[in-house]
Tab-separated table of C-alpha atoms in Angstrom:
chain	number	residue	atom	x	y	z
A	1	UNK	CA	0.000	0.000	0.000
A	2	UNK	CA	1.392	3.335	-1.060
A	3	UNK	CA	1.347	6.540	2.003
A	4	UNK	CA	0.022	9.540	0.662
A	5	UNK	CA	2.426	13.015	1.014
A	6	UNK	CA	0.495	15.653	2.614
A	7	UNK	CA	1.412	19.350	1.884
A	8	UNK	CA	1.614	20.822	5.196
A	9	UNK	CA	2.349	24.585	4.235
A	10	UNK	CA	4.678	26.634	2.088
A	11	UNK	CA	7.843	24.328	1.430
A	12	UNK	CA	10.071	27.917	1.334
A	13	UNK	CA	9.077	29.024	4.593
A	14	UNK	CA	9.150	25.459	6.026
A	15	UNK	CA	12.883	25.631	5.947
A	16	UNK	CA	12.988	28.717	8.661
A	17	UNK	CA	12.248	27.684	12.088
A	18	UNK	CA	10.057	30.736	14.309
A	19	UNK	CA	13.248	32.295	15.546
A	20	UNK	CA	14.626	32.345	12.132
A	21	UNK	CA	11.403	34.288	11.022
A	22	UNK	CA	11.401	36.371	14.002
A	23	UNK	CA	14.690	37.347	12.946
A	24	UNK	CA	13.798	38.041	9.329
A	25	UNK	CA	10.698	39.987	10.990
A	26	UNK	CA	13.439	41.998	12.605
A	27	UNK	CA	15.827	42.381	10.131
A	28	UNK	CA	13.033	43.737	7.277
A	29	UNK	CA	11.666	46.153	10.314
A	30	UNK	CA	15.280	47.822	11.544
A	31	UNK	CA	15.760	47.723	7.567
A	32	UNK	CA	13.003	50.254	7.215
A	33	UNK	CA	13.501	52.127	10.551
A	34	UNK	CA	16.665	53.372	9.984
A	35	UNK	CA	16.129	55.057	6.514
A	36	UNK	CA	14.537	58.068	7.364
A	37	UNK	CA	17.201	58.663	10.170
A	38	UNK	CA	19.990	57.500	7.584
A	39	UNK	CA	19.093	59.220	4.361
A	40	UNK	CA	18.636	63.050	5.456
A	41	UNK	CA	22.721	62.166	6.721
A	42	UNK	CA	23.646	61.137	3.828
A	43	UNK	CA	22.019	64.151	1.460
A	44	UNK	CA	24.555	66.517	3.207
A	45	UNK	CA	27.639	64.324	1.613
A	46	UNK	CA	25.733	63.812	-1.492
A	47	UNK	CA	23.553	66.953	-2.638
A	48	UNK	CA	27.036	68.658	-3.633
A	49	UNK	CA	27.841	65.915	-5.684
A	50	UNK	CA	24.463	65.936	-7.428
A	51	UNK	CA	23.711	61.819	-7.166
A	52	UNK	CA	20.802	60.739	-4.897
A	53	UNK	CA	21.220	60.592	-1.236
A	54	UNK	CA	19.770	56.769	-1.311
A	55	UNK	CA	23.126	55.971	-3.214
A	56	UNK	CA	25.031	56.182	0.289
A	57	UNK	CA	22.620	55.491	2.945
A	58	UNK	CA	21.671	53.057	1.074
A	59	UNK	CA	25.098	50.707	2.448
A	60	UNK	CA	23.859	51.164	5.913
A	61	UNK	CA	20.067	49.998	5.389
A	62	UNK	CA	21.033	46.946	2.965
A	63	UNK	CA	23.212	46.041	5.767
A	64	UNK	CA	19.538	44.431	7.424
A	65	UNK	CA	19.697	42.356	4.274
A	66	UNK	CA	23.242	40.523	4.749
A	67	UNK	CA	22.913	40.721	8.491
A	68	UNK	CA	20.080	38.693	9.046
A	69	UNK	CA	21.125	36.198	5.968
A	70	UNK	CA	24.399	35.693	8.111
A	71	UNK	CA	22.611	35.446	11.402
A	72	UNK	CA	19.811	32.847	9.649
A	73	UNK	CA	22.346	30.681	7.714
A	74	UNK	CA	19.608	29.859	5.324
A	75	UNK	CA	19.384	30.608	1.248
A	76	UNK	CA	16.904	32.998	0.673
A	77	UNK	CA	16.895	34.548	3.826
A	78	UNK	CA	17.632	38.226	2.426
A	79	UNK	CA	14.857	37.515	-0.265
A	80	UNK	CA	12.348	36.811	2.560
A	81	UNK	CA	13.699	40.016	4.609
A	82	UNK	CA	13.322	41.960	1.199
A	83	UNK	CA	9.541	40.799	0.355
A	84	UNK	CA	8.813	41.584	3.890
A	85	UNK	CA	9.921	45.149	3.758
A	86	UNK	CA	8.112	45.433	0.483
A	87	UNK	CA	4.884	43.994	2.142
A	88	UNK	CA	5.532	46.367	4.929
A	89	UNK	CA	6.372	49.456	3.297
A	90	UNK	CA	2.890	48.686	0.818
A	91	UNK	CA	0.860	48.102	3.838
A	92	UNK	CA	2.023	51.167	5.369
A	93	UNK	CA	1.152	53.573	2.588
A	94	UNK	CA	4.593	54.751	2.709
A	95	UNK	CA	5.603	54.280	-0.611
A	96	UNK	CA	8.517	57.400	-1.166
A	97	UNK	CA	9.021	58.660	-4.437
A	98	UNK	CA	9.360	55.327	-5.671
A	99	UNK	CA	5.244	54.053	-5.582
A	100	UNK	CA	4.755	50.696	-6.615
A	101	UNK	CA	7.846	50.416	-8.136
A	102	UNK	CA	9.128	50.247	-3.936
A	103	UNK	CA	8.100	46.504	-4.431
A	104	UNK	CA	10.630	45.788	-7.110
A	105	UNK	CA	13.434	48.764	-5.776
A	106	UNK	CA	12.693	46.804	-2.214
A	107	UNK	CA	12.986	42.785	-3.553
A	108	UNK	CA	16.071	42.784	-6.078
A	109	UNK	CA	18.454	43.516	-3.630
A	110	UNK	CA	17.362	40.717	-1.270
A	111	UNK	CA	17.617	38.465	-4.576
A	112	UNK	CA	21.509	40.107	-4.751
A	113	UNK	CA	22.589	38.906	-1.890
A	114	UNK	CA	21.317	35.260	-2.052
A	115	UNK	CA	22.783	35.183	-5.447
A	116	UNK	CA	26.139	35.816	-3.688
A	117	UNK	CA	25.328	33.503	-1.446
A	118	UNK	CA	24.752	30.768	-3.763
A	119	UNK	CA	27.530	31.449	-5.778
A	120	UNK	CA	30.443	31.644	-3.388
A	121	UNK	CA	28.279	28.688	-1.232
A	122	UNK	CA	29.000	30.948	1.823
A	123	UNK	CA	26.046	32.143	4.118
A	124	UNK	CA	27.201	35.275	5.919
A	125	UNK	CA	29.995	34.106	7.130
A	126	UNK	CA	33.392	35.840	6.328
A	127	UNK	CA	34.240	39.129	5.583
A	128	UNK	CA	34.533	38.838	2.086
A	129	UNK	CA	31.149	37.408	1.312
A	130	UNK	CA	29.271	40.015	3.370
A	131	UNK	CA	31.472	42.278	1.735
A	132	UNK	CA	30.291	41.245	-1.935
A	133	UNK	CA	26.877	40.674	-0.798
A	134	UNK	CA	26.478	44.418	0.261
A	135	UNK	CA	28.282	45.680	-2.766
A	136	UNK	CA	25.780	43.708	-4.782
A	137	UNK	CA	22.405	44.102	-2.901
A	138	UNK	CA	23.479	48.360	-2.763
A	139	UNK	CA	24.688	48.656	-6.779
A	140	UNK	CA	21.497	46.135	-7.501
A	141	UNK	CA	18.899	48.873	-5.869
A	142	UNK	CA	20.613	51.863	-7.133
A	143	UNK	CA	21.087	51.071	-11.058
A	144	UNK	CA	17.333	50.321	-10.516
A	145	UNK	CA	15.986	52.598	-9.394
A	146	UNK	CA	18.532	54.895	-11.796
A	147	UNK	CA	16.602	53.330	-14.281
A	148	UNK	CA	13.299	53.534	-13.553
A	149	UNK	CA	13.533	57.445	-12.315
A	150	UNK	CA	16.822	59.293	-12.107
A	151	UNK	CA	18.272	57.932	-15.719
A	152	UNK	CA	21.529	59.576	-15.212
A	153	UNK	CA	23.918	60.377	-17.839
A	154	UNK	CA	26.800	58.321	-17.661
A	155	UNK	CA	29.621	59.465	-15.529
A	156	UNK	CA	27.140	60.695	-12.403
A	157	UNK	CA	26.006	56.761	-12.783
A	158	UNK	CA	29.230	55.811	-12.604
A	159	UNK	CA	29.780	58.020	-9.833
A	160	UNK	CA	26.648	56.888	-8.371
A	161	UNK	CA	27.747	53.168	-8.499
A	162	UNK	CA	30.898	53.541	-7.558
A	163	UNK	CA	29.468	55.546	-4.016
A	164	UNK	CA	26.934	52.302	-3.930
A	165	UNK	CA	29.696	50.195	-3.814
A	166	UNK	CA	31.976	51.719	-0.989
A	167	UNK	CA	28.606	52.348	1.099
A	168	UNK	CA	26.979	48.815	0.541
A	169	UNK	CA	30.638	47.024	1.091
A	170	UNK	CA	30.912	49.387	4.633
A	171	UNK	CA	27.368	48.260	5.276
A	172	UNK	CA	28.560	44.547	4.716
A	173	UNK	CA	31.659	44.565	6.613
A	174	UNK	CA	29.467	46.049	9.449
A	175	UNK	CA	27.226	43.025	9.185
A	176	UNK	CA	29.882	40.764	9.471
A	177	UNK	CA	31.428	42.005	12.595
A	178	UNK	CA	27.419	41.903	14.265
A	179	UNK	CA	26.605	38.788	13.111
A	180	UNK	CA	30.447	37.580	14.033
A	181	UNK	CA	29.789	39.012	17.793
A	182	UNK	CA	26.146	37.765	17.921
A	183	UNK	CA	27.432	33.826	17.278
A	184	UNK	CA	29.956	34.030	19.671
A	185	UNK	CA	28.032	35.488	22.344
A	186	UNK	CA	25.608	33.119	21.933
A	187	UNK	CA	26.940	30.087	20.750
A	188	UNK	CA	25.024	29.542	17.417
């Protein structure tokens, strides 16, 4: 006699335990907390140099993205952290300058860092791949949403880019050294 499989639930999110989605909860919430404090900072370095202040700050609230993929250990953790902030932000009403767009400007950089992830088969933990991963998730988000509403000429994209690299690989190595303290502190 054959057994019958029963689907019991979403086979993605059966892979995270509660803590890990607690974590991914917090992660996608401190993601879009610290914006507003974050980008008004960063439009005093950047308003001189004529690129968008989102091309700096944006390293230091990606940094939610690698943080909690290094703390959770799991592939497509910084997707699920990425579609929550997009759920969040939608729910909200607080959609910027960026409107529905936010959903796709929001998600691609989560889908950035797991492609890191999946390529250099490292989850968060090293230096160099949290590096990478914010380099990616911040260039990722800013030559989108260059694209769908700044379309810069060339060399301020460059420019751009080039800020959104420094910034998200800061924003990486940050993550690294918080997830590095949080596992031994606690054990994980």
């Amino acid at each position: 006699m054959a057994t019958e499989k029963t689907y019991s639930g979403n086979s993605l999110l059966n892979k995270f335990s509660i803590f890990d989605l607690i974590v991914i909860s917090l992660m996608a919430c401190l993601g879009i907390a610290i914006k507003p404090v974050i980008v008004p900072l960063a439009h005093i370095i950047t308003g001189p140099l004529f690129i968008p202040g989102g091309v700096v700050a944006g390293g230091f609230y990606m940094m939610w993205l690698v943080m909690g993929a290094g703390l959770v250990g799991k592939l497509g953790t910084a997707t699920l952290i990425a579609i929550v902030q997009a759920i969040v932000i939608m729910a909200i009403g607080f959609f910027g300058t960026h409107g529905f767009m936010s959903v796709f400007t929001y998600i691609l950089p989560g889908l950035f860092v797991d492609l890191v992830f999946l390529i250099s088969r490292h989850r968060g933990c090293c230096v160099g791949c949290c590096f990478v991963a914010g380099i990616a998730a911040n260039i990722s988000g800013t030559f989108l949403v260059n694209i769908v509403f700044f379309r810069l000429p060339i060399i301020p994209l460059l420019l751009s880019l080039s800020a959104a690299a420094l910034s998200g690989g800061l924003g990486g190595i940050i993550s690294n050294a918080v997830v590095k303290q949080f596992k031994e502190k606690l054990a994980w």
